[in-house]
mmCIF file of C-alpha atoms in Angstrom:
data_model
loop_
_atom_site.group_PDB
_atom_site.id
_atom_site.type_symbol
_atom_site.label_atom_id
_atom_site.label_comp_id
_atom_site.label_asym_id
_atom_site.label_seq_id
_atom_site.Cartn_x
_atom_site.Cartn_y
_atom_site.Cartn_z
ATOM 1 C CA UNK A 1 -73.151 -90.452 -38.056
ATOM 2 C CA UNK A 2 -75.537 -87.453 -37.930
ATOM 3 C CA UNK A 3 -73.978 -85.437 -40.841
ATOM 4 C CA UNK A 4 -74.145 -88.560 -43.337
ATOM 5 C CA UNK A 5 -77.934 -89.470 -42.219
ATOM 6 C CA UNK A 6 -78.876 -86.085 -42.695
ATOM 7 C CA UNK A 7 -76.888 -85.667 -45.925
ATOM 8 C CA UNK A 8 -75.289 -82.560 -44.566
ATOM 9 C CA UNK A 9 -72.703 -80.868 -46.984
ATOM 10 C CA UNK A 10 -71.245 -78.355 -45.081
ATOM 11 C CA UNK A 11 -70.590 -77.863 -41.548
ATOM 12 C CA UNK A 12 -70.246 -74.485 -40.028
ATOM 13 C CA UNK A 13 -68.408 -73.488 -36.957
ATOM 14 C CA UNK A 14 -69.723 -70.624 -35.623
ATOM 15 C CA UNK A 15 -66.671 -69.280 -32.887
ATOM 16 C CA UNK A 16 -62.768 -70.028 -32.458
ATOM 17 C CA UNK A 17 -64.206 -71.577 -29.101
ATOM 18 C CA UNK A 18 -65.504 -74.409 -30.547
ATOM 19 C CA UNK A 19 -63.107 -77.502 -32.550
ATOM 20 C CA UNK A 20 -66.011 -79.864 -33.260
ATOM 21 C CA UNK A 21 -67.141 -79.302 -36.351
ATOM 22 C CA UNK A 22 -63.367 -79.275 -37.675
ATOM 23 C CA UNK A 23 -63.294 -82.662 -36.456
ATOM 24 C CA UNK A 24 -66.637 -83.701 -37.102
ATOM 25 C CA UNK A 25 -66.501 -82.466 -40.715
ATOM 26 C CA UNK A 26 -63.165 -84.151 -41.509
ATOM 27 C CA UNK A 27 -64.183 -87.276 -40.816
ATOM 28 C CA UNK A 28 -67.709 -87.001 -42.215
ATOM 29 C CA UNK A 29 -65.342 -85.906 -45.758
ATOM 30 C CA UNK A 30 -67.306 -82.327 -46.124
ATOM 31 C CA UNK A 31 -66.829 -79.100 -46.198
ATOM 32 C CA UNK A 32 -66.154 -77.256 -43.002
ATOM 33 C CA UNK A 33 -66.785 -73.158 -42.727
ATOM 34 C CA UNK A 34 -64.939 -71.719 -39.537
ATOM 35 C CA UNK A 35 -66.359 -68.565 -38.269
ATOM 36 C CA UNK A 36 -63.546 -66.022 -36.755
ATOM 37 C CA UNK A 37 -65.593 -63.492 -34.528
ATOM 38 C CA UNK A 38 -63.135 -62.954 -31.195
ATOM 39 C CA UNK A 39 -59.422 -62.195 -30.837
ATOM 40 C CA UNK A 40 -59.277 -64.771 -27.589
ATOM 41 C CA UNK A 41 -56.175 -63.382 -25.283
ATOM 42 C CA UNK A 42 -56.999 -59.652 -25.648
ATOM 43 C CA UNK A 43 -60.720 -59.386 -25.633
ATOM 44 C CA UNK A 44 -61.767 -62.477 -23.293
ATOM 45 C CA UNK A 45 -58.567 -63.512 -21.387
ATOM 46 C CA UNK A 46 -58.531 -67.152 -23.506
ATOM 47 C CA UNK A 47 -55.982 -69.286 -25.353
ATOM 48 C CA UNK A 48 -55.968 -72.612 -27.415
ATOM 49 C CA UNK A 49 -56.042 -75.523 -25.043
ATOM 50 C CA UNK A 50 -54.559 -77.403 -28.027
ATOM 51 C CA UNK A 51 -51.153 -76.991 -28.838
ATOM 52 C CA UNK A 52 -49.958 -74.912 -31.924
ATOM 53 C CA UNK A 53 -49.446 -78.292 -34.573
ATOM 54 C CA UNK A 54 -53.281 -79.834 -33.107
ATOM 55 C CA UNK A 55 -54.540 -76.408 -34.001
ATOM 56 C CA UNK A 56 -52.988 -76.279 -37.603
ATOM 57 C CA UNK A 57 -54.270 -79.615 -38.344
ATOM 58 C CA UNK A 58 -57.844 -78.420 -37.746
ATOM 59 C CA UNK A 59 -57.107 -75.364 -39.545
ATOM 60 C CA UNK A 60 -56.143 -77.453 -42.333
ATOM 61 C CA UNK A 61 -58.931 -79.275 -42.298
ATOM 62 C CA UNK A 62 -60.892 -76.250 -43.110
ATOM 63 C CA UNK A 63 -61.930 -74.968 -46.573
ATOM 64 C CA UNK A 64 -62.320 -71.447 -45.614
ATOM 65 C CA UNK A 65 -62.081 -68.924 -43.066
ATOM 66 C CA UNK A 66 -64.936 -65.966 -42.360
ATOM 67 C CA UNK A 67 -63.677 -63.482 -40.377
ATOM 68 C CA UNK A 68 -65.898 -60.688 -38.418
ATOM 69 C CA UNK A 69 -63.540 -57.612 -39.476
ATOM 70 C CA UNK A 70 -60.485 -56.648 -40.794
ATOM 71 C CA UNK A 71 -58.738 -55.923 -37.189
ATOM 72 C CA UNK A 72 -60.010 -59.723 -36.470
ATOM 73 C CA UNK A 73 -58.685 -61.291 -39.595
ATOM 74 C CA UNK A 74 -55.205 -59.235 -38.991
ATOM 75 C CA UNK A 75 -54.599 -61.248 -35.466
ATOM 76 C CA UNK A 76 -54.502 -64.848 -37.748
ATOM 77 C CA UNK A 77 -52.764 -63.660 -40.544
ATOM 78 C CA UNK A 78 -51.520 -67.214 -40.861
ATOM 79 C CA UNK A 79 -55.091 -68.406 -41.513
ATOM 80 C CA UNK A 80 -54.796 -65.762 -44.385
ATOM 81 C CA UNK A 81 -52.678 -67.838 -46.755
ATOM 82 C CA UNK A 82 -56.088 -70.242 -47.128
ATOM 83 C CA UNK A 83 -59.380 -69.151 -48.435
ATOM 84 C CA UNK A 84 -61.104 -66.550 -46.438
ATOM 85 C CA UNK A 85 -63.663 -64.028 -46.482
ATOM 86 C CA UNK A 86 -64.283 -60.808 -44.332
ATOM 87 C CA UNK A 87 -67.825 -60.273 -43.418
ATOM 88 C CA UNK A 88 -69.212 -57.698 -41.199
ATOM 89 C CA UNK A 89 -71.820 -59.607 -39.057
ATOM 90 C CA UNK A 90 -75.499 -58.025 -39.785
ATOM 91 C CA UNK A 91 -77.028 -56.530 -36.914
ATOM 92 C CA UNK A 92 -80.928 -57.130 -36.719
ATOM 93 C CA UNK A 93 -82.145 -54.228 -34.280
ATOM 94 C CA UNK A 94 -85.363 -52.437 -34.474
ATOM 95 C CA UNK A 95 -85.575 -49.270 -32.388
ATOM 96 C CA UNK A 96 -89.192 -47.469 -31.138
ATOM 97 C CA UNK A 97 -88.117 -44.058 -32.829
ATOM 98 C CA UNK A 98 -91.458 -42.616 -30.793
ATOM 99 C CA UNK A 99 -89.965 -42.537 -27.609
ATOM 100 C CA UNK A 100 -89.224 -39.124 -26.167
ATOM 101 C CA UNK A 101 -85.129 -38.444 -25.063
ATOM 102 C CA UNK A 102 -84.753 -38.176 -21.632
ATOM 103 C CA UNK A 103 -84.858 -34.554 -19.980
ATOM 104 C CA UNK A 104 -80.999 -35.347 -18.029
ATOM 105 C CA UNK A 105 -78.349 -35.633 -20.962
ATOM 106 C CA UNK A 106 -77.563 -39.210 -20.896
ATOM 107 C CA UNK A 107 -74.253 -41.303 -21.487
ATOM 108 C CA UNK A 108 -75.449 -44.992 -22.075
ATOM 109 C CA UNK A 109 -72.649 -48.198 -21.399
ATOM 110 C CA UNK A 110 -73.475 -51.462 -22.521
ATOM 111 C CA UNK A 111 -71.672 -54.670 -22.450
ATOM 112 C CA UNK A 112 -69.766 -57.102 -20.170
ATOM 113 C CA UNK A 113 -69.419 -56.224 -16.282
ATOM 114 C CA UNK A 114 -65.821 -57.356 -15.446
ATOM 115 C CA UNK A 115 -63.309 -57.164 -13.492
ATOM 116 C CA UNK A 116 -61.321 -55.045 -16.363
ATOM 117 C CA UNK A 117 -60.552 -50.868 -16.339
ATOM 118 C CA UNK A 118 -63.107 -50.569 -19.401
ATOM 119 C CA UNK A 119 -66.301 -49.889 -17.317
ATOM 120 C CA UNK A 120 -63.852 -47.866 -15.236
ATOM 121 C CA UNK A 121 -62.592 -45.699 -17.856
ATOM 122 C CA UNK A 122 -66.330 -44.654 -18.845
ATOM 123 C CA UNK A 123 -66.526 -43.898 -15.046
ATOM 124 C CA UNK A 124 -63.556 -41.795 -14.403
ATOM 125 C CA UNK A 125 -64.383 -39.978 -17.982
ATOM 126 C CA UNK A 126 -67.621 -39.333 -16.529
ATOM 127 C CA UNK A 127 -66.637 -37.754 -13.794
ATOM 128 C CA UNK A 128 -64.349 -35.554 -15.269
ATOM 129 C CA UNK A 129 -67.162 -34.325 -17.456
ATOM 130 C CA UNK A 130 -69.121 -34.108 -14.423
ATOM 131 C CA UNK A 131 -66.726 -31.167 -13.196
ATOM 132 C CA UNK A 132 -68.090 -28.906 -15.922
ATOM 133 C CA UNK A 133 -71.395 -30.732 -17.064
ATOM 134 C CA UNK A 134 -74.229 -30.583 -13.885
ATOM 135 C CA UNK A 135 -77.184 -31.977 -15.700
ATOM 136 C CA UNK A 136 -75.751 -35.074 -16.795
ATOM 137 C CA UNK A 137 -76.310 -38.744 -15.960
ATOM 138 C CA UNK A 138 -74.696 -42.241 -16.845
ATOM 139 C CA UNK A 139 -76.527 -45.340 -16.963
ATOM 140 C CA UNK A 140 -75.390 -48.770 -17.626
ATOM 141 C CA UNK A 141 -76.412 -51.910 -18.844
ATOM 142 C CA UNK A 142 -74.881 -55.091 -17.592
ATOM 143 C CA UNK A 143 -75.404 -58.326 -15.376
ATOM 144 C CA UNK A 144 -73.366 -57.687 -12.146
ATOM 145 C CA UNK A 145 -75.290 -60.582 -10.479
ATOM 146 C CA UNK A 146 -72.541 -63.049 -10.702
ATOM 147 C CA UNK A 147 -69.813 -61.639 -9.359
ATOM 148 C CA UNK A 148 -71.616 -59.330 -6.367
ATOM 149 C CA UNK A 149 -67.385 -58.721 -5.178
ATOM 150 C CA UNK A 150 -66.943 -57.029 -7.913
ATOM 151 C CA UNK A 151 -70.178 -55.095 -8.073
ATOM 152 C CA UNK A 152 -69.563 -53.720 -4.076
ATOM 153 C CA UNK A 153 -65.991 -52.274 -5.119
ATOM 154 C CA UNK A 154 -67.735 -50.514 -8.277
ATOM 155 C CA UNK A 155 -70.533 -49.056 -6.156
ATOM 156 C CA UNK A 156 -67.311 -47.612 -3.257
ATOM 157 C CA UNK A 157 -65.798 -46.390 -6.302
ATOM 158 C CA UNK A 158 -68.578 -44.447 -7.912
ATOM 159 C CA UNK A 159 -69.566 -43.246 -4.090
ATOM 160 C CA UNK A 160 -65.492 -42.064 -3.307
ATOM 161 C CA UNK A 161 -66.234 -40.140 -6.732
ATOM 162 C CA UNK A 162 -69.114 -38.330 -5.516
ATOM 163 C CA UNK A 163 -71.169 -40.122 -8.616
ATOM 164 C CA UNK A 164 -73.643 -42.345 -6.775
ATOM 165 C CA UNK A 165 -77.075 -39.598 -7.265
ATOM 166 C CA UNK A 166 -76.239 -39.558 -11.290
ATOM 167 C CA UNK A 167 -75.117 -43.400 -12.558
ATOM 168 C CA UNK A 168 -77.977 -45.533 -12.516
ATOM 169 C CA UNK A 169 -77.289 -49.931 -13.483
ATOM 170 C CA UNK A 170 -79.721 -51.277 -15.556
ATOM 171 C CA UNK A 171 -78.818 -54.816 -15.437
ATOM 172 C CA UNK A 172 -78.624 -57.315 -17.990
ATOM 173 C CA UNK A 173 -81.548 -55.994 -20.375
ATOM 174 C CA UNK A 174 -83.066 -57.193 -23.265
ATOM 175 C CA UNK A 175 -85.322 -54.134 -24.245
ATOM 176 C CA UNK A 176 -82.433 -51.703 -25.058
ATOM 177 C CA UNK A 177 -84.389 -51.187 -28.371
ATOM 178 C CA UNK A 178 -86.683 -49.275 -26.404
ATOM 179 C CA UNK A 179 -83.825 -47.347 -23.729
ATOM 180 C CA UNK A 180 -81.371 -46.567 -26.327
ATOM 181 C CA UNK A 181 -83.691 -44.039 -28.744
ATOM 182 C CA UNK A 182 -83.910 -42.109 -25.376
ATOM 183 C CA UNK A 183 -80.609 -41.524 -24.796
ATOM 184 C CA UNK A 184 -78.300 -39.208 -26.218
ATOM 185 C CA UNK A 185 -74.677 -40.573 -26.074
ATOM 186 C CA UNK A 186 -73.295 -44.084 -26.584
ATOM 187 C CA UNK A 187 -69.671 -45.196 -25.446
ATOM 188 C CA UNK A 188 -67.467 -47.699 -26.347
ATOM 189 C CA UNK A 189 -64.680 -48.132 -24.223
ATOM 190 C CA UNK A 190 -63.357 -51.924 -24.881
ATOM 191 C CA UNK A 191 -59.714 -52.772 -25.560
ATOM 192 C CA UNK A 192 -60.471 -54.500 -29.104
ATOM 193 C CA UNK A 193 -64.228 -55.325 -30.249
ATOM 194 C CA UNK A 194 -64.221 -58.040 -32.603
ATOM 195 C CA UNK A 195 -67.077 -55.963 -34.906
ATOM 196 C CA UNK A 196 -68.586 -54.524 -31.803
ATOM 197 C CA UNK A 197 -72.660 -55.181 -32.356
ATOM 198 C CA UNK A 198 -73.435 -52.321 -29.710
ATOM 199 C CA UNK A 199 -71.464 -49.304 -31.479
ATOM 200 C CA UNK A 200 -74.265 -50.678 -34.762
ATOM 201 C CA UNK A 201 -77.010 -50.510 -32.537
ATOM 202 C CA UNK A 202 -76.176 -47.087 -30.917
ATOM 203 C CA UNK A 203 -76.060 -45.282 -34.605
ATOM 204 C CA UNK A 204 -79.053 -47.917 -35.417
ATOM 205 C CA UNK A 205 -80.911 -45.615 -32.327
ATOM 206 C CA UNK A 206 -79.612 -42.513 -34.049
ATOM 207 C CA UNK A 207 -77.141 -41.800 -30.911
ATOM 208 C CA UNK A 208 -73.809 -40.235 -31.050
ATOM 209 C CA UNK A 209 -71.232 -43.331 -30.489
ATOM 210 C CA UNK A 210 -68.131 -42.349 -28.665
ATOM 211 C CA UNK A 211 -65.421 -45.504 -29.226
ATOM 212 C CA UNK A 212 -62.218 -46.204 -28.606
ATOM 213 C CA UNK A 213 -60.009 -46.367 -31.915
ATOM 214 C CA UNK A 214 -59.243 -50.245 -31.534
ATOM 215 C CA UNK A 215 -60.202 -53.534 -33.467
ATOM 216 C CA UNK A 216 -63.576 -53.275 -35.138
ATOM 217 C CA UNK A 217 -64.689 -50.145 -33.310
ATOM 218 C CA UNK A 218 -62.348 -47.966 -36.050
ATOM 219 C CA UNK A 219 -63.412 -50.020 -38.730
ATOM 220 C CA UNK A 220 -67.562 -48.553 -37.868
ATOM 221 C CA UNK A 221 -66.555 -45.480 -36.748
ATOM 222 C CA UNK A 222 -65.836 -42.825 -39.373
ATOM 223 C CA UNK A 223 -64.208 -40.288 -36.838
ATOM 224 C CA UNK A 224 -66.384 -36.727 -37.266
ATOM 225 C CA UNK A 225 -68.758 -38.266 -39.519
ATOM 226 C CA UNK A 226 -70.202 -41.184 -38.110
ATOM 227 C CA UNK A 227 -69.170 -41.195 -34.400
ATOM 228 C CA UNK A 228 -65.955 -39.799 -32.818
ATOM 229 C CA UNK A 229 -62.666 -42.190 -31.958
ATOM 230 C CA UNK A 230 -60.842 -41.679 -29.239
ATOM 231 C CA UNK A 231 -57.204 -42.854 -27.614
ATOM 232 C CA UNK A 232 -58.230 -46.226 -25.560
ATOM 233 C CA UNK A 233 -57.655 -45.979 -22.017
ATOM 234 C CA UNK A 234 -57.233 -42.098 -22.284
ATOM 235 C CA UNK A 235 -60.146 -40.881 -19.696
ATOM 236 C CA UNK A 236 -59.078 -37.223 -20.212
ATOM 237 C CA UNK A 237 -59.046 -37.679 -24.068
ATOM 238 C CA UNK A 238 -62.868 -39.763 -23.456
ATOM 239 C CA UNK A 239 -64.189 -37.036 -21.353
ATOM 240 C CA UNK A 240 -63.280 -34.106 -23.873
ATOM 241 C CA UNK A 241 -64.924 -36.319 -26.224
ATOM 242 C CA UNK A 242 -68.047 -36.854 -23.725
ATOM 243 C CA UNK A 243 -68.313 -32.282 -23.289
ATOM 244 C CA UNK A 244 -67.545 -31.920 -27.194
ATOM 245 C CA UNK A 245 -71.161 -33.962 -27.764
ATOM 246 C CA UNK A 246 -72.855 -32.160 -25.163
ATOM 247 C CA UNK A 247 -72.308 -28.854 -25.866
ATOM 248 C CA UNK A 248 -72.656 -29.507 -29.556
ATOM 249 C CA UNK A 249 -76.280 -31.615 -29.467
#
Protein backbone atom coordinates (compact mmCIF):
# COMPACT_ATOMS: atom_id res chain seq x y z
CA UNK A 1 0.00 0.00 0.00
CA UNK A 2 1.48 3.32 -1.23
CA UNK A 3 0.15 5.56 1.63
CA UNK A 4 1.63 3.15 4.46
CA UNK A 5 5.19 2.80 2.53
CA UNK A 6 5.34 6.33 2.20
CA UNK A 7 4.07 7.03 5.73
CA UNK A 8 1.49 9.38 4.36
CA UNK A 9 -0.84 11.00 7.07
CA UNK A 10 -3.26 12.70 5.25
CA UNK A 11 -4.78 12.27 1.98
CA UNK A 12 -6.28 15.09 0.09
CA UNK A 13 -8.93 15.01 -2.51
CA UNK A 14 -8.70 17.72 -4.58
CA UNK A 15 -12.52 17.80 -6.59
CA UNK A 16 -16.11 16.21 -5.84
CA UNK A 17 -15.11 14.29 -9.17
CA UNK A 18 -12.86 12.16 -7.68
CA UNK A 19 -13.91 9.16 -4.65
CA UNK A 20 -10.43 7.64 -4.37
CA UNK A 21 -8.82 9.07 -1.82
CA UNK A 22 -12.09 8.63 0.44
CA UNK A 23 -11.59 5.11 -0.16
CA UNK A 24 -8.03 4.93 -0.26
CA UNK A 25 -7.67 6.87 3.01
CA UNK A 26 -10.22 4.76 4.92
CA UNK A 27 -8.64 1.83 4.49
CA UNK A 28 -5.07 3.10 4.84
CA UNK A 29 -6.79 4.44 8.66
CA UNK A 30 -5.75 8.33 7.92
CA UNK A 31 -6.99 11.34 7.60
CA UNK A 32 -8.79 12.27 4.44
CA UNK A 33 -9.27 16.25 3.36
CA UNK A 34 -12.08 16.56 0.58
CA UNK A 35 -11.80 19.59 -1.50
CA UNK A 36 -15.42 21.12 -2.61
CA UNK A 37 -14.61 23.47 -5.67
CA UNK A 38 -17.80 22.76 -8.28
CA UNK A 39 -21.57 22.66 -7.75
CA UNK A 40 -21.78 19.47 -10.39
CA UNK A 41 -25.56 19.67 -11.98
CA UNK A 42 -25.63 23.48 -12.45
CA UNK A 43 -22.19 24.48 -13.50
CA UNK A 44 -20.95 21.23 -15.50
CA UNK A 45 -24.14 19.18 -16.30
CA UNK A 46 -22.80 16.16 -13.70
CA UNK A 47 -24.26 14.01 -10.92
CA UNK A 48 -22.99 11.28 -8.43
CA UNK A 49 -22.72 8.00 -10.23
CA UNK A 50 -22.99 6.55 -6.70
CA UNK A 51 -26.13 6.43 -5.09
CA UNK A 52 -27.09 8.85 -2.18
CA UNK A 53 -26.15 6.09 1.02
CA UNK A 54 -22.47 5.07 -1.14
CA UNK A 55 -21.94 8.79 -1.18
CA UNK A 56 -22.64 9.38 2.64
CA UNK A 57 -20.44 6.61 3.54
CA UNK A 58 -17.50 8.35 1.83
CA UNK A 59 -18.55 11.51 3.25
CA UNK A 60 -18.33 9.92 6.49
CA UNK A 61 -15.25 8.74 6.01
CA UNK A 62 -13.98 12.20 5.78
CA UNK A 63 -12.55 14.38 8.59
CA UNK A 64 -13.27 17.61 7.01
CA UNK A 65 -14.69 19.42 4.25
CA UNK A 66 -12.89 22.67 2.35
CA UNK A 67 -15.13 24.36 0.40
CA UNK A 68 -14.16 27.05 -2.50
CA UNK A 69 -16.92 29.74 -1.36
CA UNK A 70 -19.75 30.34 0.54
CA UNK A 71 -22.37 29.89 -2.54
CA UNK A 72 -20.39 26.37 -2.95
CA UNK A 73 -20.56 25.28 0.62
CA UNK A 74 -24.48 26.41 0.64
CA UNK A 75 -25.33 23.60 -2.23
CA UNK A 76 -24.02 20.64 0.55
CA UNK A 77 -25.34 22.03 3.47
CA UNK A 78 -25.56 18.45 4.67
CA UNK A 79 -21.75 18.17 4.54
CA UNK A 80 -22.05 21.26 6.93
CA UNK A 81 -23.01 19.37 10.07
CA UNK A 82 -19.12 17.84 9.91
CA UNK A 83 -15.99 19.83 10.10
CA UNK A 84 -15.46 22.23 7.33
CA UNK A 85 -13.66 25.16 6.29
CA UNK A 86 -14.35 27.89 3.57
CA UNK A 87 -11.35 28.92 1.68
CA UNK A 88 -11.17 31.18 -1.21
CA UNK A 89 -8.71 29.41 -3.64
CA UNK A 90 -5.47 31.82 -4.17
CA UNK A 91 -5.03 32.94 -7.55
CA UNK A 92 -1.25 33.10 -8.67
CA UNK A 93 -1.36 35.59 -11.77
CA UNK A 94 1.27 37.99 -12.73
CA UNK A 95 0.22 40.61 -15.28
CA UNK A 96 2.91 42.79 -17.71
CA UNK A 97 1.42 46.19 -16.36
CA UNK A 98 3.76 47.80 -19.42
CA UNK A 99 1.63 46.89 -22.06
CA UNK A 100 -0.23 49.68 -23.78
CA UNK A 101 -4.51 49.27 -23.86
CA UNK A 102 -5.69 48.71 -27.06
CA UNK A 103 -6.86 51.83 -29.24
CA UNK A 104 -10.73 49.87 -29.95
CA UNK A 105 -12.51 49.70 -26.41
CA UNK A 106 -12.37 46.11 -25.69
CA UNK A 107 -14.85 43.58 -23.92
CA UNK A 108 -12.67 40.42 -23.09
CA UNK A 109 -14.66 36.65 -22.47
CA UNK A 110 -12.82 33.94 -21.10
CA UNK A 111 -13.74 30.50 -20.18
CA UNK A 112 -15.44 27.30 -21.45
CA UNK A 113 -16.84 27.22 -25.20
CA UNK A 114 -20.14 25.23 -24.86
CA UNK A 115 -22.99 24.49 -26.08
CA UNK A 116 -24.75 26.74 -23.17
CA UNK A 117 -26.52 30.57 -23.65
CA UNK A 118 -23.51 32.03 -21.47
CA UNK A 119 -21.13 32.87 -24.40
CA UNK A 120 -24.40 33.86 -26.06
CA UNK A 121 -25.55 36.24 -23.58
CA UNK A 122 -22.07 38.21 -23.80
CA UNK A 123 -22.91 38.14 -27.58
CA UNK A 124 -26.38 39.42 -27.74
CA UNK A 125 -25.26 42.10 -24.85
CA UNK A 126 -22.68 43.05 -27.19
CA UNK A 127 -24.61 43.76 -29.79
CA UNK A 128 -26.99 45.73 -28.13
CA UNK A 129 -24.16 47.94 -26.99
CA UNK A 130 -23.03 47.88 -30.43
CA UNK A 131 -26.29 49.95 -31.43
CA UNK A 132 -24.97 52.97 -29.56
CA UNK A 133 -21.15 52.14 -29.06
CA UNK A 134 -19.21 52.16 -32.86
CA UNK A 135 -15.68 51.82 -31.69
CA UNK A 136 -16.02 48.81 -29.78
CA UNK A 137 -14.76 45.24 -30.13
CA UNK A 138 -15.22 41.76 -28.30
CA UNK A 139 -12.70 39.20 -28.18
CA UNK A 140 -12.77 35.83 -26.70
CA UNK A 141 -10.75 33.30 -25.31
CA UNK A 142 -11.68 29.69 -25.58
CA UNK A 143 -10.87 26.22 -27.31
CA UNK A 144 -13.67 25.72 -29.94
CA UNK A 145 -11.50 22.98 -31.57
CA UNK A 146 -13.43 20.12 -30.24
CA UNK A 147 -16.65 20.63 -31.02
CA UNK A 148 -16.19 22.55 -34.71
CA UNK A 149 -20.59 22.02 -34.82
CA UNK A 150 -20.82 24.14 -32.37
CA UNK A 151 -18.22 26.67 -33.39
CA UNK A 152 -20.02 26.99 -37.24
CA UNK A 153 -23.52 27.88 -35.54
CA UNK A 154 -21.62 30.60 -33.28
CA UNK A 155 -19.81 32.10 -36.27
CA UNK A 156 -23.85 32.20 -38.40
CA UNK A 157 -24.91 33.72 -35.30
CA UNK A 158 -22.41 36.49 -34.82
CA UNK A 159 -22.62 37.00 -38.91
CA UNK A 160 -26.93 37.14 -38.76
CA UNK A 161 -25.95 39.87 -36.01
CA UNK A 162 -23.96 41.92 -38.22
CA UNK A 163 -20.89 41.29 -35.53
CA UNK A 164 -18.41 39.27 -37.58
CA UNK A 165 -15.75 42.69 -38.46
CA UNK A 166 -15.66 43.43 -34.42
CA UNK A 167 -15.48 39.81 -32.30
CA UNK A 168 -12.26 38.34 -32.76
CA UNK A 169 -11.60 34.21 -30.95
CA UNK A 170 -8.52 33.86 -29.41
CA UNK A 171 -8.51 30.27 -28.72
CA UNK A 172 -7.51 28.40 -25.84
CA UNK A 173 -4.56 30.77 -24.56
CA UNK A 174 -2.19 30.56 -22.02
CA UNK A 175 -0.61 34.14 -22.17
CA UNK A 176 -3.75 36.06 -21.02
CA UNK A 177 -1.31 37.67 -18.47
CA UNK A 178 -0.05 39.53 -21.26
CA UNK A 179 -3.82 40.21 -23.35
CA UNK A 180 -5.75 41.03 -20.36
CA UNK A 181 -3.66 44.43 -19.08
CA UNK A 182 -4.68 45.59 -22.65
CA UNK A 183 -8.07 45.36 -22.42
CA UNK A 184 -10.50 47.42 -20.83
CA UNK A 185 -13.61 45.35 -19.79
CA UNK A 186 -13.93 41.83 -18.37
CA UNK A 187 -17.32 39.79 -18.32
CA UNK A 188 -18.58 37.16 -16.48
CA UNK A 189 -21.57 35.72 -17.69
CA UNK A 190 -21.73 31.97 -16.10
CA UNK A 191 -24.80 30.58 -14.36
CA UNK A 192 -22.88 29.85 -10.91
CA UNK A 193 -18.88 30.07 -10.69
CA UNK A 194 -17.69 27.98 -8.01
CA UNK A 195 -15.00 31.04 -6.91
CA UNK A 196 -14.62 32.04 -10.49
CA UNK A 197 -10.49 32.36 -10.94
CA UNK A 198 -11.06 34.67 -14.12
CA UNK A 199 -13.28 37.54 -12.40
CA UNK A 200 -9.57 37.50 -9.80
CA UNK A 201 -7.51 37.73 -12.67
CA UNK A 202 -9.51 40.48 -14.54
CA UNK A 203 -9.25 42.98 -11.29
CA UNK A 204 -5.60 41.25 -10.88
CA UNK A 205 -5.10 43.15 -14.68
CA UNK A 206 -6.72 46.22 -13.20
CA UNK A 207 -9.92 45.73 -15.64
CA UNK A 208 -13.42 46.58 -14.88
CA UNK A 209 -15.20 42.98 -14.23
CA UNK A 210 -18.77 42.90 -15.30
CA UNK A 211 -20.42 39.46 -13.55
CA UNK A 212 -23.40 38.02 -13.18
CA UNK A 213 -24.72 38.13 -9.42
CA UNK A 214 -24.56 34.19 -8.96
CA UNK A 215 -22.41 31.66 -6.85
CA UNK A 216 -18.92 32.95 -6.19
CA UNK A 217 -19.05 35.77 -8.73
CA UNK A 218 -21.20 37.98 -5.85
CA UNK A 219 -19.09 36.81 -3.26
CA UNK A 220 -15.73 38.86 -5.41
CA UNK A 221 -17.70 41.35 -6.70
CA UNK A 222 -18.46 44.31 -4.44
CA UNK A 223 -21.18 45.85 -6.82
CA UNK A 224 -19.92 49.79 -7.56
CA UNK A 225 -16.80 49.28 -5.80
CA UNK A 226 -15.02 46.48 -7.06
CA UNK A 227 -16.81 45.46 -10.31
CA UNK A 228 -20.54 45.80 -11.19
CA UNK A 229 -23.24 42.67 -10.75
CA UNK A 230 -25.69 42.20 -12.94
CA UNK A 231 -29.18 39.99 -13.33
CA UNK A 232 -27.83 36.53 -15.01
CA UNK A 233 -29.22 35.88 -18.27
CA UNK A 234 -30.52 39.56 -18.53
CA UNK A 235 -28.65 40.75 -21.95
CA UNK A 236 -30.45 44.14 -21.77
CA UNK A 237 -29.52 44.54 -18.02
CA UNK A 238 -25.53 43.18 -19.28
CA UNK A 239 -25.43 45.60 -22.06
CA UNK A 240 -26.46 48.76 -19.90
CA UNK A 241 -23.84 47.49 -17.74
CA UNK A 242 -21.31 47.06 -20.86
CA UNK A 243 -22.29 51.39 -22.08
CA UNK A 244 -22.25 52.43 -18.22
CA UNK A 245 -18.20 51.33 -18.31
CA UNK A 246 -17.63 52.83 -21.52
CA UNK A 247 -18.81 56.03 -21.23
CA UNK A 248 -17.50 56.27 -17.71
CA UNK A 249 -13.58 54.97 -18.42
Amino acid sequence: NLIKKEKIEIVHTNNLCSIDGAVASHFANVRHIWHIREFLEEDYGITFILNRWLMGKLFSWTDKFIFISESVSNKYTYLKKMPYEIIHDGVKFDPDFNLIKQKKFVYFFSGLLQENKVIRYAILAFSKAKTTLDNIELWIAGDTSKNTIFKEDLDKFIYNLNLHNCIKFLGYRRDLEKILPTVHCGLVCSKLEGLGRVTVEYMRSRVVVIGANTGGTKEIISHGNTGYLYEYGNTFALAHKMMYIYKNY
